[in-house]
Every structure is written in structure tokens, then in C-alpha cells.
Tab-separated table of C-alpha atoms and ligand atoms in Angstrom:
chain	number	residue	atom	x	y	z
A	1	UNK	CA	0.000	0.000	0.000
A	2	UNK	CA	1.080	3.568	-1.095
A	3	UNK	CA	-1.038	6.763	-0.202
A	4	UNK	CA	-0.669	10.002	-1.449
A	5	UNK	CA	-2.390	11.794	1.573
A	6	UNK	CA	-3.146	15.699	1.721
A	7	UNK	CA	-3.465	17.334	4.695
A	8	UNK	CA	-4.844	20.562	5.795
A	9	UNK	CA	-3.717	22.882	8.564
A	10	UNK	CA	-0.577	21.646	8.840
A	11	UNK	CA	1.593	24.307	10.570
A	12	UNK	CA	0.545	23.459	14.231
A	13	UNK	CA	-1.213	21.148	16.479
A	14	UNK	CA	-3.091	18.339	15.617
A	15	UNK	CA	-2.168	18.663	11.430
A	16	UNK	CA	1.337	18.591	12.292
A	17	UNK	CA	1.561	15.961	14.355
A	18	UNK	CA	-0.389	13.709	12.001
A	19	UNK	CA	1.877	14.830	8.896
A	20	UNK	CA	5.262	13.931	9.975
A	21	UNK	CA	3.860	10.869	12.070
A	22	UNK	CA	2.709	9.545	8.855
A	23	UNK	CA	5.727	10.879	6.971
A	24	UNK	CA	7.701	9.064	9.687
A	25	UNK	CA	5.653	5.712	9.147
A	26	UNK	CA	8.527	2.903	9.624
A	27	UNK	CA	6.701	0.723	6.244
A	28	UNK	CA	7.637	4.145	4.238
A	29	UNK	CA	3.561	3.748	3.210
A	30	UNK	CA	2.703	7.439	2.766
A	31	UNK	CA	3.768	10.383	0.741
A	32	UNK	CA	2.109	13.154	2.629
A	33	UNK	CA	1.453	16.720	0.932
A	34	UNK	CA	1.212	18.958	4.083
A	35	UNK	CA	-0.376	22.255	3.461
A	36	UNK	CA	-0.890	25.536	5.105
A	37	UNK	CA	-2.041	29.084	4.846
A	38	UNK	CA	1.104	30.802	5.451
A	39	UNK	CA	4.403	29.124	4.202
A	40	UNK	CA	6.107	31.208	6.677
A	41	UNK	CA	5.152	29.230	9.289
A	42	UNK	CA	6.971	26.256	7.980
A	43	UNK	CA	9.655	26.014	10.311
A	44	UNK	CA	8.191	24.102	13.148
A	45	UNK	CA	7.156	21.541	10.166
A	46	UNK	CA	10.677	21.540	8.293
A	47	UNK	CA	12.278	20.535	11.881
A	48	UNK	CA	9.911	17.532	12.835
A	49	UNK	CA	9.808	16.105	9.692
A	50	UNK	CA	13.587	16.260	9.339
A	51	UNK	CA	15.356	13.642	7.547
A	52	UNK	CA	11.729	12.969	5.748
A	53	UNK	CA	11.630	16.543	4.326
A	54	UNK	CA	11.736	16.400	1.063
A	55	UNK	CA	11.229	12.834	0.087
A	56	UNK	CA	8.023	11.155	2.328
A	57	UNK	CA	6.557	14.709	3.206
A	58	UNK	CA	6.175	17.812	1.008
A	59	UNK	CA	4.952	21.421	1.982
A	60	UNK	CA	2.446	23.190	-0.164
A	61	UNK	CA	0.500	26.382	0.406
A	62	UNK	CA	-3.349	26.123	0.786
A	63	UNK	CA	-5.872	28.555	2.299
A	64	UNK	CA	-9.350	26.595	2.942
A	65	UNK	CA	-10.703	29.470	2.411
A	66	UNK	CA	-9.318	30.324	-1.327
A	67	UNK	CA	-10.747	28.084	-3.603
A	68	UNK	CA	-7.463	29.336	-6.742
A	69	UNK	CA	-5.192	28.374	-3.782
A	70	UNK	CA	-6.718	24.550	-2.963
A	71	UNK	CA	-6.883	24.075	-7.108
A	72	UNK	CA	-3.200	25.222	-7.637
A	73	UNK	CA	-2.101	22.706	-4.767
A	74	UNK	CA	-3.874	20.075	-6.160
A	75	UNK	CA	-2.833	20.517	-9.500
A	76	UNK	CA	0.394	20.472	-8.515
A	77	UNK	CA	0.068	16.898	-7.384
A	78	UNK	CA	1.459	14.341	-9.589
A	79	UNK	CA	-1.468	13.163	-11.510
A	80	UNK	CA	-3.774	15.096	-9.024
A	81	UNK	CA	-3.777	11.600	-7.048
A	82	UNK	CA	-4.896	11.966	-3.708
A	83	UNK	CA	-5.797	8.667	-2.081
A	84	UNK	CA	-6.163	10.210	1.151
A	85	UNK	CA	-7.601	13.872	2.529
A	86	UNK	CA	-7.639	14.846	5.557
A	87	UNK	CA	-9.485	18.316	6.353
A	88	UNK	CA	-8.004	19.437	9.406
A	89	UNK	CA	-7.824	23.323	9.072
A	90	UNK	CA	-10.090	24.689	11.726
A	91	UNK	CA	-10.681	27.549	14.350
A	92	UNK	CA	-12.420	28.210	17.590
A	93	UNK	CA	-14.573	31.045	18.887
A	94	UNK	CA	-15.653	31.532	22.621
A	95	UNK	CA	-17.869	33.570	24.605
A	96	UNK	CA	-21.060	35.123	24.534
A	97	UNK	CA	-22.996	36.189	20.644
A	98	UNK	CA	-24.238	39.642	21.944
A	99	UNK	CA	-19.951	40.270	21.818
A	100	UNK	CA	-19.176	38.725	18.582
A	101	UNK	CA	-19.791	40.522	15.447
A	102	UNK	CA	-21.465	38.432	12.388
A	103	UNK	CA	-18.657	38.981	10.263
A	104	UNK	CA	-15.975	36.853	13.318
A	105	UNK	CA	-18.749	34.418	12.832
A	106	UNK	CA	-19.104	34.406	9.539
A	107	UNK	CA	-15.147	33.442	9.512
A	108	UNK	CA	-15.506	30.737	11.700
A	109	UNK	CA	-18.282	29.136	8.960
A	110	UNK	CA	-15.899	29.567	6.216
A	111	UNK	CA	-13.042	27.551	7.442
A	112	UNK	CA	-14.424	25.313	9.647
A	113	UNK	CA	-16.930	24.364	7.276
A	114	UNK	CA	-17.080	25.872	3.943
A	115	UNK	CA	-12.886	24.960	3.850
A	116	UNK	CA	-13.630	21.411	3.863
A	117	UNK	CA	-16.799	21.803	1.182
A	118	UNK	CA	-14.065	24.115	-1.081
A	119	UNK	CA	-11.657	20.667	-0.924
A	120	UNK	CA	-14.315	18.368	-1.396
A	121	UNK	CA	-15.644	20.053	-4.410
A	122	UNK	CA	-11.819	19.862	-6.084
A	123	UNK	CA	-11.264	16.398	-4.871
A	124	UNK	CA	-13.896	14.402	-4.461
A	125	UNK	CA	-14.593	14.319	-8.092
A	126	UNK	CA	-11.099	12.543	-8.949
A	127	UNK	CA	-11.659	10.076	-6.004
A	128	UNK	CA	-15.190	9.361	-7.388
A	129	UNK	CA	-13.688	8.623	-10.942
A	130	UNK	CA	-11.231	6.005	-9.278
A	131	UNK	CA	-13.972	4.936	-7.403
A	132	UNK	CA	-11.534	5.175	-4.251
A	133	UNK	CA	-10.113	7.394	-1.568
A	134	UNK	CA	-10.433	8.318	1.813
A	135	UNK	CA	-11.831	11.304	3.327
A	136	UNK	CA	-10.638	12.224	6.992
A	137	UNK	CA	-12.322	14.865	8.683
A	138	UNK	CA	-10.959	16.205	11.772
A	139	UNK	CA	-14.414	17.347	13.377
A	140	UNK	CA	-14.819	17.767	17.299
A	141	UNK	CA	-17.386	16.235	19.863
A	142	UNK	CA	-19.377	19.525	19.799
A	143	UNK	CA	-20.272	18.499	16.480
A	144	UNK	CA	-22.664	15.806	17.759
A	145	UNK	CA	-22.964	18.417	21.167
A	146	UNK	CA	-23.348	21.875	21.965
A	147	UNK	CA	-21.176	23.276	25.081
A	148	UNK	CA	-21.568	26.491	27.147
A	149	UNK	CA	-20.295	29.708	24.657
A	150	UNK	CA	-19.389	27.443	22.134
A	151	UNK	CA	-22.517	28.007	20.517
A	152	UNK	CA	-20.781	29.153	16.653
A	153	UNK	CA	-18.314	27.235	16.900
A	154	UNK	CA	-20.267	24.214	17.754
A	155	UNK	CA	-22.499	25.346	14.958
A	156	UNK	CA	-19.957	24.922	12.596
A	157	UNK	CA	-19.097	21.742	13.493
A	158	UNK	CA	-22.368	20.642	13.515
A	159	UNK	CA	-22.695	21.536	9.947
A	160	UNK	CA	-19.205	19.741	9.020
A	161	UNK	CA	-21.358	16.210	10.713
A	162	UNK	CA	-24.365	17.140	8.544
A	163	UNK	CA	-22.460	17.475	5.581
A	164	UNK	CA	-20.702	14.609	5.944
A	165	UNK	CA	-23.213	12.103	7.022
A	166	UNK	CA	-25.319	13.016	3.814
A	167	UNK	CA	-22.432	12.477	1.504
A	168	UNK	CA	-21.372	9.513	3.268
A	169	UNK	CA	-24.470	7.686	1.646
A	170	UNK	CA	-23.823	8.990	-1.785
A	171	UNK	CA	-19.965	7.973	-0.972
A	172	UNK	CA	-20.126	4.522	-0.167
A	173	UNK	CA	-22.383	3.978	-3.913
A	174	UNK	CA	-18.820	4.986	-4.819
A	175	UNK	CA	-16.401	2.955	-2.939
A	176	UNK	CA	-15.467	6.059	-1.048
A	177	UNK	CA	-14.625	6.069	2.702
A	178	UNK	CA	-15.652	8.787	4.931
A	179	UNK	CA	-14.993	9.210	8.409
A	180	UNK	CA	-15.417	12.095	11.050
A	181	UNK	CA	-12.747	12.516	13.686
A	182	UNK	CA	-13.904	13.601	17.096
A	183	UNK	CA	-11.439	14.710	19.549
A	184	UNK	CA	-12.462	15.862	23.115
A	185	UNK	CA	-10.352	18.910	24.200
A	186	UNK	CA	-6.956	19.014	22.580
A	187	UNK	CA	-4.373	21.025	24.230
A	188	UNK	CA	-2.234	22.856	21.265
A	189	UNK	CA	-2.245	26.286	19.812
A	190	UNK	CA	-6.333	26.518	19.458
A	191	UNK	CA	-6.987	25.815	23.148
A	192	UNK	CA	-4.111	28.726	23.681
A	193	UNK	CA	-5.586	31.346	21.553
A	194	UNK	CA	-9.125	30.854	21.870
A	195	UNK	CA	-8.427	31.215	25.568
A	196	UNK	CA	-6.618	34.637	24.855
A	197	UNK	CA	-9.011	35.613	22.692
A	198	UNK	CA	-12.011	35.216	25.639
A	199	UNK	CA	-9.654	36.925	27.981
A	200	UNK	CA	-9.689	40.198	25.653
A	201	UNK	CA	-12.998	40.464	25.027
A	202	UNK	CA	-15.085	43.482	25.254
A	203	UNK	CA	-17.808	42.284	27.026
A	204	UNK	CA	-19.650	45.303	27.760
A	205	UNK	CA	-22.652	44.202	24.887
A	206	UNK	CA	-23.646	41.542	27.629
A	207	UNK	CA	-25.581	41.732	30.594
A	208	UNK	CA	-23.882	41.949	34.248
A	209	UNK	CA	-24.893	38.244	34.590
A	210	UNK	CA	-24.036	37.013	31.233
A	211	UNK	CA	-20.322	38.569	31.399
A	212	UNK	CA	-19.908	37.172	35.140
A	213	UNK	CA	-21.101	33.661	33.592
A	214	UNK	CA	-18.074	33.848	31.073
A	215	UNK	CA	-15.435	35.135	33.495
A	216	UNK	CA	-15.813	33.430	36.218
A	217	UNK	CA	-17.231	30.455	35.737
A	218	UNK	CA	-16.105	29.410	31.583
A	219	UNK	CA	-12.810	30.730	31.820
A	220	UNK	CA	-11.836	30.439	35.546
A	221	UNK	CA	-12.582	26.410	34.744
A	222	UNK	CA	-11.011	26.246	31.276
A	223	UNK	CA	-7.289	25.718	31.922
A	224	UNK	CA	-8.964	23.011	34.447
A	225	UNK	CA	-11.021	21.563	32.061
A	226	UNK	CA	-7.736	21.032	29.304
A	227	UNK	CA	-5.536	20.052	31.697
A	228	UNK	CA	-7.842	16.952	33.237
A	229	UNK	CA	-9.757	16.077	30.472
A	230	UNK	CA	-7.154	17.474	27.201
A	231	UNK	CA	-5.039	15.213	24.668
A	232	UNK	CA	-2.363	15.860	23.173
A	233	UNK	CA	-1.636	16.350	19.907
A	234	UNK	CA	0.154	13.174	19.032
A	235	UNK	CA	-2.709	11.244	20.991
A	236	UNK	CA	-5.180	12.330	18.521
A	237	UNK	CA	-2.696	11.778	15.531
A	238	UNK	CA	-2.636	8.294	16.575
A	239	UNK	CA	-5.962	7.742	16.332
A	240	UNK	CA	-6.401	9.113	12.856
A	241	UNK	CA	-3.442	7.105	11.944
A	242	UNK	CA	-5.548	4.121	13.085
A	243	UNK	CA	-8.416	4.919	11.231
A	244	UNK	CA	-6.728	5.755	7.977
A	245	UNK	CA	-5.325	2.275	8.115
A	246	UNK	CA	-8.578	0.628	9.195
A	247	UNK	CA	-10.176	-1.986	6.755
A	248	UNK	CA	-13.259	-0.945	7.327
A	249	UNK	CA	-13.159	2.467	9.223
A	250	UNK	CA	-15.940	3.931	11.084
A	251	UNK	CA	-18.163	6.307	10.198
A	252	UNK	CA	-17.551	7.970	13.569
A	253	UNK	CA	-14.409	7.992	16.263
A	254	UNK	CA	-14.159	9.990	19.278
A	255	UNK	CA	-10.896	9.869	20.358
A	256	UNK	CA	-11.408	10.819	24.193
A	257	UNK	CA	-12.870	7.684	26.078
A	258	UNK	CA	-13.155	10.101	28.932
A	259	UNK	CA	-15.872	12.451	27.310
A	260	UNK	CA	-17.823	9.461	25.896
A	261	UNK	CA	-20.205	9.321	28.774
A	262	UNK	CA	-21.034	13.228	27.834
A	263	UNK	CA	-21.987	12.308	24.187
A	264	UNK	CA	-23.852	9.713	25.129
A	265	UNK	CA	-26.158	11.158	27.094
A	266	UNK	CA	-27.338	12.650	23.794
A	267	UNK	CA	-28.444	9.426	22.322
A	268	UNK	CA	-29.884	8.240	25.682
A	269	UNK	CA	-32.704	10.841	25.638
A	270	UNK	CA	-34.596	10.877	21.972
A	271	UNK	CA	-35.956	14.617	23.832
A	272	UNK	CA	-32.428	15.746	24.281
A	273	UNK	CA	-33.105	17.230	27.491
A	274	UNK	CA	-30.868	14.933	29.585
A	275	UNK	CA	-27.209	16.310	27.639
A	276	UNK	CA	-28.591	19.784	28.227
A	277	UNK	CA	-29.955	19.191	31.643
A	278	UNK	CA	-26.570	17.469	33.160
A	279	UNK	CA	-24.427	20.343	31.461
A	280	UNK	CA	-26.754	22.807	33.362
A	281	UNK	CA	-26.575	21.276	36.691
A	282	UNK	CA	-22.387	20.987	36.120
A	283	UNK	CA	-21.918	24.190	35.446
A	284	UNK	CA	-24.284	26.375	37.370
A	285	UNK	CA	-25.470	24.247	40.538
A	286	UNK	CA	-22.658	21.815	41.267
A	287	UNK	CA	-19.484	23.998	41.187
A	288	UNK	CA	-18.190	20.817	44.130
A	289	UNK	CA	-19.780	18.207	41.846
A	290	UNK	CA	-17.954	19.902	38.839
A	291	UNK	CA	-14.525	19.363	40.724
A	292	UNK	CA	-15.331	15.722	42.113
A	293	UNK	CA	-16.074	14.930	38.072
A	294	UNK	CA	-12.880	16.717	37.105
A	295	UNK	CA	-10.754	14.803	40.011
A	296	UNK	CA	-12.386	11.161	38.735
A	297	UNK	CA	-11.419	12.132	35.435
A	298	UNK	CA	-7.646	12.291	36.130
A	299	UNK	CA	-8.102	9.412	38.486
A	300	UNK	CA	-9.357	7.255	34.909
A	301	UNK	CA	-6.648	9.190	32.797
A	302	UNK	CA	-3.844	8.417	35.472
A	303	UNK	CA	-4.946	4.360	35.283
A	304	UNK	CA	-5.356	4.744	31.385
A	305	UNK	CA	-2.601	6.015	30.125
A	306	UNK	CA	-0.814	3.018	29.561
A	307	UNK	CA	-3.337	1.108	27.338
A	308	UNK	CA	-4.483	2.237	23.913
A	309	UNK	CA	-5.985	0.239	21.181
A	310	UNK	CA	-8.573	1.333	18.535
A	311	UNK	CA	-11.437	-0.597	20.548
A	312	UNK	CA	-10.651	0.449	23.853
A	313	UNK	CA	-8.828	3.611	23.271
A	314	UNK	CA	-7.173	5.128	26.537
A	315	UNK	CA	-7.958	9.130	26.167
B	1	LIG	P1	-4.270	24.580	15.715
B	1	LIG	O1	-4.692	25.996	15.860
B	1	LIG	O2	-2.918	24.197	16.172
B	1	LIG	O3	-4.445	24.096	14.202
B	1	LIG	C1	-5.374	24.630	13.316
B	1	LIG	C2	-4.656	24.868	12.011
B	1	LIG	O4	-5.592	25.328	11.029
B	1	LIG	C3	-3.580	25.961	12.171
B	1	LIG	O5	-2.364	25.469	11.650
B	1	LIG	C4	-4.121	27.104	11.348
B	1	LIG	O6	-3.115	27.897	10.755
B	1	LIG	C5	-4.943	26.338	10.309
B	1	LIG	N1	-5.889	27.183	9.607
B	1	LIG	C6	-6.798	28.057	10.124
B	1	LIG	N2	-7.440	28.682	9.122
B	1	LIG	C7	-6.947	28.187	7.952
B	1	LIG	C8	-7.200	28.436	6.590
B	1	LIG	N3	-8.095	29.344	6.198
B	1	LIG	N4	-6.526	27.701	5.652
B	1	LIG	C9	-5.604	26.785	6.033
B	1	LIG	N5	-5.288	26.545	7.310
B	1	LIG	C10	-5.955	27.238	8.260
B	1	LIG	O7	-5.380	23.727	16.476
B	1	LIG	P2	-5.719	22.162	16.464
B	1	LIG	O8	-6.257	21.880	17.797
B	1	LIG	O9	-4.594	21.359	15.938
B	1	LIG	O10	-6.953	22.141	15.441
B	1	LIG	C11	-7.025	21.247	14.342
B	1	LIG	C12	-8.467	20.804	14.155
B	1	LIG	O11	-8.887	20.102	15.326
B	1	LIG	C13	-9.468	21.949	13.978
B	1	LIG	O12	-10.368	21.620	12.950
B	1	LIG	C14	-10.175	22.023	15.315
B	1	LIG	O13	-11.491	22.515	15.186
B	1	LIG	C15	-10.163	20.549	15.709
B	1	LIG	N6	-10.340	20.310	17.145
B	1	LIG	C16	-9.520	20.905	18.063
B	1	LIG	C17	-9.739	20.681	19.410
B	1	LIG	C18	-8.900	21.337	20.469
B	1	LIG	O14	-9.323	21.361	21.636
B	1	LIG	N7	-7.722	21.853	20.168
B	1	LIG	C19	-10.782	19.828	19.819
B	1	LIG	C20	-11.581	19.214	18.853
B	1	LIG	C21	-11.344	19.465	17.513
């Protein structure tokens, strides 16, 4: 097996990490096309991949958000062959709507998910006509749930989902694979700026009680909230690594065993009051209960850590 994988996103985080793990596969069994916006932020890149520069890992610019930009990368791919995409490019956006303008919204829907319908609509058409090719999306889990001042962000994830579940019917009538990465809270550059980003901002469109609800109870908990429950990463780059080379990969993988009780509270209730309910009492009744949960989650992490497997997966 040889795949020519492109990959999104690739100048930090979880892109990176993915790229020159698969450049750096042992059986030599992928020649990986990393892209990003700006080609000045290659360096970090250029120094993992090392050796593999060059030969099992290329850099190429591509803006998700400039449809000239994903057609001159792809064209610049040896027969246009991509056997596997992965959409990774994202961003985040925190904190109340009253403070958030349409058009920081508006940005959030274009990359998150109008950057992965601009690459679909340049490559899915080759994959179709070799009736193969795998498409990796690198979605979240508040694309199957909303979470407190998440709610565009979410939004756009939730789109990526419905997207993807209504092409994955028309994909498997053409051998295609299709499957939606779900990561829990990641700690890279995204948790970092996002965080920065809520710390600036001018919250003097909300009420008293909405801007005290942001402070100091969303962001006092956040670090908290990355540091028990986050991954790394490399954690979620082996995952997708696991899934690309899955027979038959799943639809759907969450990569955080220690959130999975959250999401499935969703399909537990066909109401959907119970994930909405639980979240409430977490956040605004049981500040202790919210710190015992938090504690028994590093408890599980601390006596997880050592196994992983695709089944039973550690995070
Ligand atoms: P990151 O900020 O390190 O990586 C995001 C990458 O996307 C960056 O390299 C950035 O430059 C790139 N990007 C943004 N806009 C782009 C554009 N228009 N064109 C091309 N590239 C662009 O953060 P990350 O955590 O590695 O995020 C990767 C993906 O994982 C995102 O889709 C994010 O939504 C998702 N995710 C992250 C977390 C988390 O907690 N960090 C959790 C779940 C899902």
C-alpha cells in the first residue's frame, strides 16, 4: 500500500503531528502533501519532519478558504492523485454572541466548514472517478454536542457532521470512505488562543450576569477543564493514523474515552433534554460536583494512560 495523503492545517497542532507521524511511518507507506495558509510558518514543520523533508513529506500552500489556492495545490500533485484527505484546518470562537460581530462568525463558517466543502468540491470528483479514496475529517465532539459559549463554533461543526453524514451515503455507492474525527479537548495552539481571545474580550454588549457567567465560571474552569480532560496532539494523531489504516473504518471515532459518557447522554434521551440538563446542573449548581467529576477524570486518565488500542482507546 502507497497513499498520497493531503493534509490541511498543517503548521501546528493536531495537522502537524499527524503529517510527519505519517511521513515518519517505519513501512515508508505514505507520501504526505502537508499544506498551510502561510508558508512562513513552515519552520516548526521543516524541523519535525527532518530527515523525511523532502522525500516522504512535502509542503504546499493552501488557504481553505481560497478556492485558486486549494486548485493550484492540487494541480500540482502528480497526476492530481490523492488517495487520502484529511481536512483538518479549523478555528475556535468563545464567549457570549451579543460580543461577537457576524462577520468573526461568519469566519468561523468559512473555514471550519465551507474549507472542507471548497476541498471536497476539487477532490472528491477525482476520487469518485477512481472509485476510491479516503476522506478524513478532523471534526470535534461539539459536532454531535453543543457546550456552554461554544454556541458558533459548535455550529460549525455541527454543519461539518451534517455534511458529511449526507455524503457519506452517496460515498459509499462509490467505494469512497468517509470518516469524522472527534477529539475531546486538545491542548495545542487553538486551546491557547481561543483562551486569549475570551480573555480580551469586550464584554460590555452583555448583561452583568451574562459577562460574570463567562469570566468566572467558563474561563476560571477552562485551563482546568484542558488540563484533566485534554489530549495531546500526538494522541489524537494516533488515532487518525488508526483509522486511515482501518479496513473498514468507522463512520464515527471519538478519540477521548473520557468524554464518551457526555456524548452519550445525547443518544440516551430521543428529547435531548438529559445532555442539556446534566451540562446545566455541572456548570451552574454543582461547582463541588464539577470538581469531584474533574478529580475522577484524572483518576481514569492516570490508570489509562498506559493502554491504547482502537477498541478500547485510553484518552
Ligand atoms: P491549531 O490551531 O494548532 O491548528 C489549526 C490549524 O488550522 C492551524 O495550523 C491554522 O493555521 C490552520 N488554519 C486556520 N485557518 C486556515 C485556513 N483558512 N486555511 C488553512 N489553514 C488554516 O489547532 P488544532 O487543535 O490542531 O486544530 C485542528 C483541528 O482540530 C481543527 O479543525 C479544530 O477545530 C479541531 N479540534 C480541536 C480541538 C482542540 O481542543 N484543540 C478539539 C476538537 C477538535
Amino acid at each position: 500500500m502507497y497513499l498520497d495523503t493531503n493534509f490541511s492545517g498543517c503548521s501546528s497542532g493536531i495537522g502537524l503531528a499527524l503529517a510527519v507521524k505519517m511521513a515518519k511511518d517505519e513501512q515508508k507507506r505514505f507520501k504526505v502533501y502537508a499544506t498551510m495558509r502561510n508558508l512562513a510558518k513552515k519552520e516548526p514543520l521543516e524541523e519535525a519532519a527532518g530527515r523525511r523533508l523532502g522525500k516522504t513529506l512535502e509542503i504546499k500552500q493552501l488557504d481553505v478558504c481560497d478556492e485558486q489556492s486549494i486548485k493550484a495545490c492540487v494541480n500540482s500533485i502528480p497526476d492530481r492523485r490523492i488517495d487520502v484527505l484529511v481536512s483538518n484546518a479549523g478555528m475556535g470562537l468563545i464567549g457570549p454572541i451579543e460580543c461577537q460581530t457576524i462577520d468573526e462568525m461568519k469566519t468561523v463558517m468559512d473555514t471550519n466548514f465551507f474549507g472542507l466543502v471548497r476541498l471536497l468540491k476539487e477532490i472528491l470528483p477525482d476520487m469518485k472517478r477512481r472509485r476510491s479514496g479516503h476522506i478524513v475529517i478532523i471534526s470535534s465532539v461539539m459536532g454531535i454536542q453543543g457546550i456552554l459559549f461554544n454556541d458558533v463554533y459548535a455550529a460549525s461543526k455541527f454543519a461539518v457532521e451534517g455534511f458529511c453524514e449526507s455524503l457519506a451515503i452517496q460515498a459509499l455507492k462509490f467505494k469512497l470512505q468517509l470518516s469524522l474525527i472527534e477529539p475531546g479537548p486538545v491542548v495545542t495552539e487553538f486551546e491557547r488562543k481561543v483562551f486569549e481571545d475570551g480573555m480580551k474580550m469586550d464584554l460590555s454588549a452583555a448583561d452583568e450576569e451574562t459577562a460574570e457567567m463567562f469570566t468566572n465560571i467558563y474561563l476560571k474552569n477552562y485551563k482546568q477543564i484542558f488540563q484533566s480532560l485534554g489530549q495531546s496532539a500526538e494522541d489524537v494523531a494516533e488515532h487518525t493514523v488508526k483509522i486511515i489504516l482501518a479496513e473498514n473504518p468507522p463512520f464515527r471515532h471519538q478519540t477521548n474515552t473520557l468524554y464518551t459518557p457526555m456524548t452519550t447522554l445525547k443518544y440516551a434521551d430521543p428529547n435531548g433534554d438529559l445532555p442539556i440538563d446534566i451540562f446545566y446542573k455541572m456548570v451552574f449548581h454543582h461547582d463541588k460536583i464539577f470538581s469531584a467529576s474533574l478529580n475522577f477524570i484524572k483518576l481514569l486518565r492516570w490508570r489509562s494512560r498506559k493502554s491504547f488500542d482502537l477498541g478500547k482507546p485510553s484518552q
